[in-house]
PDB file of C-alpha atoms in Angstrom:
ATOM      1  CA  UNK A   1       0.000   0.000   0.000  1.00  0.00           C
ATOM      2  CA  UNK A   2       2.939   2.348   0.678  1.00  0.00           C
ATOM      3  CA  UNK A   3       4.281   1.660  -2.827  1.00  0.00           C
ATOM      4  CA  UNK A   4       0.794   2.203  -4.235  1.00  0.00           C
ATOM      5  CA  UNK A   5       0.442   5.543  -2.401  1.00  0.00           C
ATOM      6  CA  UNK A   6       3.762   6.857  -3.699  1.00  0.00           C
ATOM      7  CA  UNK A   7       2.880   5.888  -7.281  1.00  0.00           C
ATOM      8  CA  UNK A   8       5.286   2.956  -7.606  1.00  0.00           C
ATOM      9  CA  UNK A   9       2.643   0.792  -9.223  1.00  0.00           C
ATOM     10  CA  UNK A  10       4.938  -1.949 -10.528  1.00  0.00           C
ATOM     11  CA  UNK A  11       6.225  -2.604  -7.000  1.00  0.00           C
ATOM     12  CA  UNK A  12       2.706  -2.398  -5.570  1.00  0.00           C
ATOM     13  CA  UNK A  13       1.422  -5.011  -8.039  1.00  0.00           C
ATOM     14  CA  UNK A  14       4.336  -7.348  -7.283  1.00  0.00           C
ATOM     15  CA  UNK A  15       3.810  -7.084  -3.528  1.00  0.00           C
ATOM     16  CA  UNK A  16       0.027  -7.397  -3.680  1.00  0.00           C
ATOM     17  CA  UNK A  17       0.427 -10.533  -5.791  1.00  0.00           C
ATOM     18  CA  UNK A  18       3.020 -11.904  -3.375  1.00  0.00           C
ATOM     19  CA  UNK A  19       0.615 -11.280  -0.475  1.00  0.00           C
ATOM     20  CA  UNK A  20      -2.209 -13.020  -2.349  1.00  0.00           C
ATOM     21  CA  UNK A  21      -0.033 -16.114  -2.926  1.00  0.00           C
ATOM     22  CA  UNK A  22       1.200 -16.167   0.676  1.00  0.00           C
ATOM     23  CA  UNK A  23      -2.378 -16.401   1.997  1.00  0.00           C
ATOM     24  CA  UNK A  24      -4.761 -17.739  -0.690  1.00  0.00           C
ATOM     25  CA  UNK A  25      -7.838 -17.046   1.493  1.00  0.00           C
ATOM     26  CA  UNK A  26      -6.994 -13.369   2.037  1.00  0.00           C
ATOM     27  CA  UNK A  27      -9.273 -11.025   0.035  1.00  0.00           C
ATOM     28  CA  UNK A  28      -7.514  -7.705   0.744  1.00  0.00           C
ATOM     29  CA  UNK A  29      -4.631  -8.054  -1.756  1.00  0.00           C
ATOM     30  CA  UNK A  30      -7.142  -8.865  -4.478  1.00  0.00           C
ATOM     31  CA  UNK A  31      -9.290  -5.855  -3.537  1.00  0.00           C
ATOM     32  CA  UNK A  32      -6.224  -3.587  -3.620  1.00  0.00           C
ATOM     33  CA  UNK A  33      -5.198  -4.965  -7.008  1.00  0.00           C
ATOM     34  CA  UNK A  34      -8.726  -4.270  -8.229  1.00  0.00           C
ATOM     35  CA  UNK A  35      -8.525  -0.719  -6.902  1.00  0.00           C
ATOM     36  CA  UNK A  36      -5.138  -0.129  -8.550  1.00  0.00           C
ATOM     37  CA  UNK A  37      -6.460  -1.367 -11.880  1.00  0.00           C
ATOM     38  CA  UNK A  38      -9.556   0.818 -11.498  1.00  0.00           C
ATOM     39  CA  UNK A  39      -7.239   3.813 -11.134  1.00  0.00           C
ATOM     40  CA  UNK A  40      -5.450   2.707 -14.324  1.00  0.00           C
ATOM     41  CA  UNK A  41      -8.853   2.190 -16.072  1.00  0.00           C
ATOM     42  CA  UNK A  42      -7.827  -1.399 -16.803  1.00  0.00           C
ATOM     43  CA  UNK A  43     -11.372  -2.654 -16.423  1.00  0.00           C
ATOM     44  CA  UNK A  44     -10.765  -6.293 -17.388  1.00  0.00           C
ATOM     45  CA  UNK A  45      -8.061  -6.640 -14.741  1.00  0.00           C
ATOM     46  CA  UNK A  46     -10.146  -4.749 -12.176  1.00  0.00           C
ATOM     47  CA  UNK A  47     -13.111  -7.031 -12.872  1.00  0.00           C
ATOM     48  CA  UNK A  48     -11.048 -10.181 -12.374  1.00  0.00           C
ATOM     49  CA  UNK A  49      -9.370  -8.943  -9.176  1.00  0.00           C
ATOM     50  CA  UNK A  50     -12.628  -7.848  -7.574  1.00  0.00           C
ATOM     51  CA  UNK A  51     -14.205 -11.187  -8.504  1.00  0.00           C
ATOM     52  CA  UNK A  52     -11.379 -12.875  -6.610  1.00  0.00           C
ATOM     53  CA  UNK A  53     -11.889 -10.479  -3.672  1.00  0.00           C
ATOM     54  CA  UNK A  54     -15.636 -11.152  -3.284  1.00  0.00           C
ATOM     55  CA  UNK A  55     -15.070 -14.887  -3.738  1.00  0.00           C
ATOM     56  CA  UNK A  56     -12.886 -14.784  -0.611  1.00  0.00           C
ATOM     57  CA  UNK A  57     -14.938 -12.199   1.281  1.00  0.00           C
ATOM     58  CA  UNK A  58     -18.577 -11.967   0.119  1.00  0.00           C
ATOM     59  CA  UNK A  59     -19.261  -9.293   2.780  1.00  0.00           C
ATOM     60  CA  UNK A  60     -16.815  -6.771   1.246  1.00  0.00           C
ATOM     61  CA  UNK A  61     -19.118  -3.942   0.097  1.00  0.00           C
ATOM     62  CA  UNK A  62     -16.197  -1.993  -1.398  1.00  0.00           C
ATOM     63  CA  UNK A  63     -15.163  -4.952  -3.574  1.00  0.00           C
ATOM     64  CA  UNK A  64     -18.748  -5.512  -4.748  1.00  0.00           C
ATOM     65  CA  UNK A  65     -19.014  -1.817  -5.653  1.00  0.00           C
ATOM     66  CA  UNK A  66     -15.782  -1.767  -7.628  1.00  0.00           C
ATOM     67  CA  UNK A  67     -16.815  -5.008  -9.314  1.00  0.00           C
ATOM     68  CA  UNK A  68     -20.038  -3.266 -10.344  1.00  0.00           C
ATOM     69  CA  UNK A  69     -18.097  -0.313 -11.771  1.00  0.00           C
ATOM     70  CA  UNK A  70     -15.723  -2.545 -13.755  1.00  0.00           C
ATOM     71  CA  UNK A  71     -18.572  -4.677 -15.110  1.00  0.00           C
ATOM     72  CA  UNK A  72     -20.487  -1.522 -16.103  1.00  0.00           C
ATOM     73  CA  UNK A  73     -17.431  -0.122 -17.913  1.00  0.00           C
ATOM     74  CA  UNK A  74     -17.213  -3.399 -19.873  1.00  0.00           C
ATOM     75  CA  UNK A  75     -21.007  -3.578 -20.497  1.00  0.00           C
ATOM     76  CA  UNK A  76     -21.020  -6.930 -18.708  1.00  0.00           C
ATOM     77  CA  UNK A  77     -24.595  -6.452 -17.516  1.00  0.00           C
ATOM     78  CA  UNK A  78     -25.061  -9.860 -15.911  1.00  0.00           C
ATOM     79  CA  UNK A  79     -22.028  -9.307 -13.702  1.00  0.00           C
ATOM     80  CA  UNK A  80     -23.005  -5.698 -13.013  1.00  0.00           C
ATOM     81  CA  UNK A  81     -26.470  -6.826 -11.886  1.00  0.00           C
ATOM     82  CA  UNK A  82     -24.916  -9.511  -9.684  1.00  0.00           C
ATOM     83  CA  UNK A  83     -22.584  -6.958  -8.051  1.00  0.00           C
ATOM     84  CA  UNK A  84     -25.199  -4.247  -7.428  1.00  0.00           C
ATOM     85  CA  UNK A  85     -27.685  -6.804  -6.093  1.00  0.00           C
ATOM     86  CA  UNK A  86     -25.077  -8.254  -3.731  1.00  0.00           C
ATOM     87  CA  UNK A  87     -24.330  -4.718  -2.545  1.00  0.00           C
ATOM     88  CA  UNK A  88     -28.005  -4.269  -1.744  1.00  0.00           C
ATOM     89  CA  UNK A  89     -29.194  -1.975  -4.537  1.00  0.00           C
ATOM     90  CA  UNK A  90     -32.662  -2.461  -5.997  1.00  0.00           C
ATOM     91  CA  UNK A  91     -32.431  -2.523  -9.794  1.00  0.00           C
ATOM     92  CA  UNK A  92     -34.996  -2.233 -12.606  1.00  0.00           C
ATOM     93  CA  UNK A  93     -36.269  -5.658 -13.593  1.00  0.00           C
ATOM     94  CA  UNK A  94     -35.213  -7.603 -16.633  1.00  0.00           C
ATOM     95  CA  UNK A  95     -31.902  -8.594 -18.157  1.00  0.00           C
ATOM     96  CA  UNK A  96     -29.254  -6.694 -20.053  1.00  0.00           C
ATOM     97  CA  UNK A  97     -28.352  -3.043 -19.751  1.00  0.00           C
ATOM     98  CA  UNK A  98     -29.452  -1.259 -16.581  1.00  0.00           C
ATOM     99  CA  UNK A  99     -31.417   1.922 -17.251  1.00  0.00           C
ATOM    100  CA  UNK A 100     -33.400   3.432 -14.435  1.00  0.00           C
ATOM    101  CA  UNK A 101     -33.963   6.700 -12.624  1.00  0.00           C
ATOM    102  CA  UNK A 102     -31.430   7.043  -9.819  1.00  0.00           C
ATOM    103  CA  UNK A 103     -31.966  10.784  -9.437  1.00  0.00           C
ATOM    104  CA  UNK A 104     -29.880  13.871 -10.120  1.00  0.00           C
ATOM    105  CA  UNK A 105     -26.427  14.230  -8.645  1.00  0.00           C
ATOM    106  CA  UNK A 106     -23.432  16.560  -8.929  1.00  0.00           C
ATOM    107  CA  UNK A 107     -20.460  15.051 -10.789  1.00  0.00           C
ATOM    108  CA  UNK A 108     -16.897  16.381 -10.754  1.00  0.00           C
ATOM    109  CA  UNK A 109     -15.599  16.093 -14.324  1.00  0.00           C
ATOM    110  CA  UNK A 110     -11.825  16.047 -14.938  1.00  0.00           C
ATOM    111  CA  UNK A 111     -11.183  15.444 -11.216  1.00  0.00           C
ATOM    112  CA  UNK A 112      -7.429  15.048 -11.710  1.00  0.00           C
ATOM    113  CA  UNK A 113      -7.224  18.552 -13.198  1.00  0.00           C
ATOM    114  CA  UNK A 114      -9.165  21.723 -12.289  1.00  0.00           C
ATOM    115  CA  UNK A 115     -12.393  19.775 -11.850  1.00  0.00           C
ATOM    116  CA  UNK A 116     -15.747  21.340 -12.713  1.00  0.00           C
ATOM    117  CA  UNK A 117     -18.820  20.177 -10.816  1.00  0.00           C
ATOM    118  CA  UNK A 118     -21.824  19.714 -13.082  1.00  0.00           C
ATOM    119  CA  UNK A 119     -25.280  18.169 -12.661  1.00  0.00           C
ATOM    120  CA  UNK A 120     -26.145  14.810 -14.152  1.00  0.00           C
ATOM    121  CA  UNK A 121     -28.952  12.266 -14.165  1.00  0.00           C
ATOM    122  CA  UNK A 122     -27.937   8.842 -12.855  1.00  0.00           C
ATOM    123  CA  UNK A 123     -29.292   5.925 -14.881  1.00  0.00           C
ATOM    124  CA  UNK A 124     -27.632   3.214 -12.786  1.00  0.00           C
ATOM    125  CA  UNK A 125     -25.299   3.128  -9.765  1.00  0.00           C
ATOM    126  CA  UNK A 126     -22.208   4.030 -11.843  1.00  0.00           C
ATOM    127  CA  UNK A 127     -23.452   5.861 -14.975  1.00  0.00           C
ATOM    128  CA  UNK A 128     -24.998   9.254 -15.537  1.00  0.00           C
ATOM    129  CA  UNK A 129     -25.996  11.597 -18.368  1.00  0.00           C
ATOM    130  CA  UNK A 130     -24.717  15.178 -18.219  1.00  0.00           C
ATOM    131  CA  UNK A 131     -27.643  17.609 -17.872  1.00  0.00           C
ATOM    132  CA  UNK A 132     -25.636  20.820 -17.353  1.00  0.00           C
ATOM    133  CA  UNK A 133     -23.891  22.690 -20.161  1.00  0.00           C
ATOM    134  CA  UNK A 134     -20.228  22.259 -19.150  1.00  0.00           C
ATOM    135  CA  UNK A 135     -17.625  24.897 -19.965  1.00  0.00           C
ATOM    136  CA  UNK A 136     -15.960  24.007 -23.297  1.00  0.00           C
ATOM    137  CA  UNK A 137     -12.441  23.795 -21.820  1.00  0.00           C
ATOM    138  CA  UNK A 138     -13.609  20.680 -19.958  1.00  0.00           C
ATOM    139  CA  UNK A 139     -14.029  18.791 -23.241  1.00  0.00           C
ATOM    140  CA  UNK A 140     -17.437  17.616 -22.005  1.00  0.00           C
ATOM    141  CA  UNK A 141     -20.855  18.243 -23.520  1.00  0.00           C
ATOM    142  CA  UNK A 142     -24.480  18.225 -22.482  1.00  0.00           C
ATOM    143  CA  UNK A 143     -25.682  14.659 -23.021  1.00  0.00           C
ATOM    144  CA  UNK A 144     -22.355  12.866 -22.502  1.00  0.00           C
ATOM    145  CA  UNK A 145     -22.680   9.451 -20.830  1.00  0.00           C
ATOM    146  CA  UNK A 146     -20.202   9.201 -17.939  1.00  0.00           C
ATOM    147  CA  UNK A 147     -18.878   6.456 -15.710  1.00  0.00           C
ATOM    148  CA  UNK A 148     -18.465   7.746 -12.157  1.00  0.00           C
ATOM    149  CA  UNK A 149     -17.008   6.594  -8.856  1.00  0.00           C
ATOM    150  CA  UNK A 150     -19.102   5.729  -5.818  1.00  0.00           C
ATOM    151  CA  UNK A 151     -17.149   7.430  -3.023  1.00  0.00           C
ATOM    152  CA  UNK A 152     -18.558  10.869  -2.069  1.00  0.00           C
ATOM    153  CA  UNK A 153     -16.032  13.656  -2.672  1.00  0.00           C
ATOM    154  CA  UNK A 154     -17.926  16.730  -1.513  1.00  0.00           C
ATOM    155  CA  UNK A 155     -21.549  17.751  -1.113  1.00  0.00           C
ATOM    156  CA  UNK A 156     -24.016  20.139  -2.758  1.00  0.00           C
ATOM    157  CA  UNK A 157     -27.626  21.106  -2.139  1.00  0.00           C
ATOM    158  CA  UNK A 158     -30.470  19.876  -4.348  1.00  0.00           C
ATOM    159  CA  UNK A 159     -33.804  21.455  -3.366  1.00  0.00           C
ATOM    160  CA  UNK A 160     -32.513  22.048   0.188  1.00  0.00           C
ATOM    161  CA  UNK A 161     -31.332  18.432   0.466  1.00  0.00           C
ATOM    162  CA  UNK A 162     -27.646  17.576   0.713  1.00  0.00           C
ATOM    163  CA  UNK A 163     -26.420  15.236  -2.043  1.00  0.00           C
ATOM    164  CA  UNK A 164     -23.007  13.671  -2.656  1.00  0.00           C
ATOM    165  CA  UNK A 165     -20.557  14.762  -5.360  1.00  0.00           C
ATOM    166  CA  UNK A 166     -19.057  11.825  -7.266  1.00  0.00           C
ATOM    167  CA  UNK A 167     -15.883  11.951  -9.356  1.00  0.00           C
ATOM    168  CA  UNK A 168     -16.008  11.089 -13.050  1.00  0.00           C
ATOM    169  CA  UNK A 169     -13.987   8.052 -14.091  1.00  0.00           C
ATOM    170  CA  UNK A 170     -14.316   8.364 -17.869  1.00  0.00           C
ATOM    171  CA  UNK A 171     -16.594   9.329 -20.753  1.00  0.00           C
ATOM    172  CA  UNK A 172     -18.377   6.236 -22.052  1.00  0.00           C
ATOM    173  CA  UNK A 173     -20.088   7.887 -25.020  1.00  0.00           C
ATOM    174  CA  UNK A 174     -19.985  11.440 -26.319  1.00  0.00           C
ATOM    175  CA  UNK A 175     -22.951  13.650 -27.072  1.00  0.00           C
ATOM    176  CA  UNK A 176     -23.361  14.942 -30.644  1.00  0.00           C
ATOM    177  CA  UNK A 177     -24.428  18.391 -29.402  1.00  0.00           C
ATOM    178  CA  UNK A 178     -22.230  21.435 -29.814  1.00  0.00           C
ATOM    179  CA  UNK A 179     -21.588  23.998 -27.089  1.00  0.00           C
ATOM    180  CA  UNK A 180     -22.343  27.652 -27.799  1.00  0.00           C
ATOM    181  CA  UNK A 181     -22.108  30.835 -25.776  1.00  0.00           C
ATOM    182  CA  UNK A 182     -24.901  33.388 -26.123  1.00  0.00           C
ATOM    183  CA  UNK A 183     -24.877  36.917 -24.784  1.00  0.00           C
ATOM    184  CA  UNK A 184     -28.458  37.784 -23.900  1.00  0.00           C
ATOM    185  CA  UNK A 185     -30.342  40.648 -22.294  1.00  0.00           C
ATOM    186  CA  UNK A 186     -33.059  39.798 -19.809  1.00  0.00           C
ATOM    187  CA  UNK A 187     -35.518  41.682 -17.685  1.00  0.00           C
ATOM    188  CA  UNK A 188     -35.725  39.182 -14.823  1.00  0.00           C
ATOM    189  CA  UNK A 189     -34.707  35.716 -13.720  1.00  0.00           C
ATOM    190  CA  UNK A 190     -38.004  34.447 -15.148  1.00  0.00           C
ATOM    191  CA  UNK A 191     -36.651  35.187 -18.626  1.00  0.00           C
ATOM    192  CA  UNK A 192     -33.757  32.788 -17.982  1.00  0.00           C
ATOM    193  CA  UNK A 193     -36.136  30.113 -16.724  1.00  0.00           C
ATOM    194  CA  UNK A 194     -38.179  30.577 -19.896  1.00  0.00           C
ATOM    195  CA  UNK A 195     -35.030  30.118 -22.010  1.00  0.00           C
ATOM    196  CA  UNK A 196     -34.211  26.858 -20.216  1.00  0.00           C
ATOM    197  CA  UNK A 197     -37.749  25.525 -20.749  1.00  0.00           C
ATOM    198  CA  UNK A 198     -37.797  26.399 -24.454  1.00  0.00           C
ATOM    199  CA  UNK A 199     -34.387  24.767 -24.873  1.00  0.00           C
ATOM    200  CA  UNK A 200     -35.677  21.543 -23.314  1.00  0.00           C
ATOM    201  CA  UNK A 201     -38.701  21.538 -25.616  1.00  0.00           C
ATOM    202  CA  UNK A 202     -36.338  21.688 -28.618  1.00  0.00           C
ATOM    203  CA  UNK A 203     -34.032  18.884 -27.313  1.00  0.00           C
ATOM    204  CA  UNK A 204     -31.386  21.468 -26.510  1.00  0.00           C
ATOM    205  CA  UNK A 205     -30.178  22.927 -23.206  1.00  0.00           C
ATOM    206  CA  UNK A 206     -29.414  26.367 -21.796  1.00  0.00           C
ATOM    207  CA  UNK A 207     -27.581  27.325 -18.602  1.00  0.00           C
ATOM    208  CA  UNK A 208     -26.829  30.745 -17.126  1.00  0.00           C
ATOM    209  CA  UNK A 209     -23.026  30.692 -16.966  1.00  0.00           C
ATOM    210  CA  UNK A 210     -22.985  34.154 -15.362  1.00  0.00           C
ATOM    211  CA  UNK A 211     -24.437  32.724 -12.150  1.00  0.00           C
ATOM    212  CA  UNK A 212     -21.831  29.963 -11.751  1.00  0.00           C
ATOM    213  CA  UNK A 213     -19.771  30.279  -8.579  1.00  0.00           C
ATOM    214  CA  UNK A 214     -16.048  29.543  -8.334  1.00  0.00           C
ATOM    215  CA  UNK A 215     -14.889  27.989  -5.065  1.00  0.00           C
ATOM    216  CA  UNK A 216     -11.613  26.681  -3.672  1.00  0.00           C
ATOM    217  CA  UNK A 217     -10.621  23.012  -3.857  1.00  0.00           C
ATOM    218  CA  UNK A 218     -11.161  22.496  -0.123  1.00  0.00           C
ATOM    219  CA  UNK A 219     -14.780  23.661  -0.299  1.00  0.00           C
ATOM    220  CA  UNK A 220     -15.393  21.827  -3.576  1.00  0.00           C
ATOM    221  CA  UNK A 221     -14.432  18.539  -1.924  1.00  0.00           C
ATOM    222  CA  UNK A 222     -16.387  19.389   1.228  1.00  0.00           C
ATOM    223  CA  UNK A 223     -19.366  21.584   1.966  1.00  0.00           C
ATOM    224  CA  UNK A 224     -19.279  25.014   0.255  1.00  0.00           C
ATOM    225  CA  UNK A 225     -20.102  27.803   2.672  1.00  0.00           C
ATOM    226  CA  UNK A 226     -21.928  31.040   1.990  1.00  0.00           C
ATOM    227  CA  UNK A 227     -19.864  33.990   0.852  1.00  0.00           C
ATOM    228  CA  UNK A 228     -16.914  31.870  -0.285  1.00  0.00           C
ATOM    229  CA  UNK A 229     -17.573  31.885  -4.026  1.00  0.00           C
ATOM    230  CA  UNK A 230     -16.471  34.387  -6.623  1.00  0.00           C
ATOM    231  CA  UNK A 231     -19.275  34.767  -9.186  1.00  0.00           C
ATOM    232  CA  UNK A 232     -18.549  36.613 -12.386  1.00  0.00           C
ATOM    233  CA  UNK A 233     -19.401  40.299 -12.493  1.00  0.00           C
ATOM    234  CA  UNK A 234     -21.945  41.323 -15.130  1.00  0.00           C
ATOM    235  CA  UNK A 235     -24.522  44.015 -15.640  1.00  0.00           C
ATOM    236  CA  UNK A 236     -27.804  42.775 -14.199  1.00  0.00           C
ATOM    237  CA  UNK A 237     -29.575  42.691 -17.564  1.00  0.00           C
ATOM    238  CA  UNK A 238     -26.782  41.055 -19.621  1.00  0.00           C
ATOM    239  CA  UNK A 239     -25.922  37.396 -19.138  1.00  0.00           C
ATOM    240  CA  UNK A 240     -23.585  34.760 -20.556  1.00  0.00           C
ATOM    241  CA  UNK A 241     -25.583  31.636 -21.354  1.00  0.00           C
ATOM    242  CA  UNK A 242     -24.201  28.255 -22.334  1.00  0.00           C
ATOM    243  CA  UNK A 243     -26.302  26.545 -25.002  1.00  0.00           C
ATOM    244  CA  UNK A 244     -26.167  22.923 -26.154  1.00  0.00           C
ATOM    245  CA  UNK A 245     -27.587  22.449 -29.639  1.00  0.00           C
ATOM    246  CA  UNK A 246     -27.036  20.226 -32.701  1.00  0.00           C
ATOM    247  CA  UNK A 247     -26.061  23.181 -34.931  1.00  0.00           C
ATOM    248  CA  UNK A 248     -25.601  26.937 -35.009  1.00  0.00           C
ATOM    249  CA  UNK A 249     -28.909  27.263 -36.863  1.00  0.00           C
ATOM    250  CA  UNK A 250     -30.714  25.333 -34.123  1.00  0.00           C
ATOM    251  CA  UNK A 251     -29.095  27.471 -31.435  1.00  0.00           C
ATOM    252  CA  UNK A 252     -30.344  30.612 -33.206  1.00  0.00           C
ATOM    253  CA  UNK A 253     -33.796  29.033 -33.636  1.00  0.00           C
ATOM    254  CA  UNK A 254     -33.924  28.508 -29.881  1.00  0.00           C
ATOM    255  CA  UNK A 255     -32.917  32.117 -29.205  1.00  0.00           C
ATOM    256  CA  UNK A 256     -35.436  33.521 -31.686  1.00  0.00           C
ATOM    257  CA  UNK A 257     -38.217  31.434 -30.145  1.00  0.00           C
ATOM    258  CA  UNK A 258     -37.215  32.747 -26.726  1.00  0.00           C
ATOM    259  CA  UNK A 259     -37.135  36.376 -27.923  1.00  0.00           C
ATOM    260  CA  UNK A 260     -40.752  35.996 -28.986  1.00  0.00           C
ATOM    261  CA  UNK A 261     -41.729  35.035 -25.422  1.00  0.00           C
ATOM    262  CA  UNK A 262     -41.017  38.366 -23.720  1.00  0.00           C
ATOM    263  CA  UNK A 263     -40.508  42.044 -24.501  1.00  0.00           C
ATOM    264  CA  UNK A 264     -37.245  42.180 -22.504  1.00  0.00           C
ATOM    265  CA  UNK A 265     -35.668  39.075 -24.094  1.00  0.00           C
ATOM    266  CA  UNK A 266     -32.930  39.793 -26.622  1.00  0.00           C
ATOM    267  CA  UNK A 267     -30.055  37.707 -28.010  1.00  0.00           C
ATOM    268  CA  UNK A 268     -27.035  39.951 -28.602  1.00  0.00           C
ATOM    269  CA  UNK A 269     -24.455  37.456 -29.876  1.00  0.00           C
ATOM    270  CA  UNK A 270     -23.796  33.747 -30.347  1.00  0.00           C
ATOM    271  CA  UNK A 271     -20.420  32.002 -30.588  1.00  0.00           C
ATOM    272  CA  UNK A 272     -19.623  28.350 -31.276  1.00  0.00           C
ATOM    273  CA  UNK A 273     -17.197  27.020 -28.638  1.00  0.00           C
ATOM    274  CA  UNK A 274     -17.364  23.254 -29.265  1.00  0.00           C
ATOM    275  CA  UNK A 275     -18.433  22.166 -32.726  1.00  0.00           C
ATOM    276  CA  UNK A 276     -21.285  19.645 -32.953  1.00  0.00           C
ATOM    277  CA  UNK A 277     -20.037  16.116 -33.489  1.00  0.00           C
TER     278      UNK A 277
END
């Protein structure tokens, strides 16, 4: 574990394997090998190691969880269902791919870099669909399908209820939508809500980037406190809005439809930041 912690993975693997041979009934070396391979995104190796861990210790919740993640990454749905059921999670009925409603949760994308916390809809215990409009520098898009970890790494509020932040592990499939930035003028917050609703009706998305708060790493991985953030400074009536749309024409169609909803709604400019795929 000391070698693992200092990043000497070759030594860690050798010693974990030596420990596993020295006591064939011991599950911990197999769990640690599974964890190491999860960190390396070697899902086949992680799957095998966690299978060995739960075989030796069927009460290891952590090994069952990581087995579920590895099986999900490999689309091995029978094994994923076995792992989540053993952990104690109630799943949608049937066979094959798991697709249910596991609620909305904040996800930290690019956690090894300057991670951005976005909102996503969980469809199973380890996968979610991005519902925010991420900043383009993240390389993520509205609608991306993500694999995420299961250990809470911070907390946010969702309708006055505290929910866990989970770290992204990788992008499983990429959304075809582009990311655009619109400069708009509004009369009230209701105009922004109207823009979001119209975007949803057109299979697009809109998010007020001007209201996003920047916080330090310590608060991001914990519980953000009031007054800590540094929101962008803008004139009250002018906002930066992130838009997810399949084309520039569709983004403009959304804005024109929104302008027709209220006398104070006006789109000033639109820029493509991530081209549609």
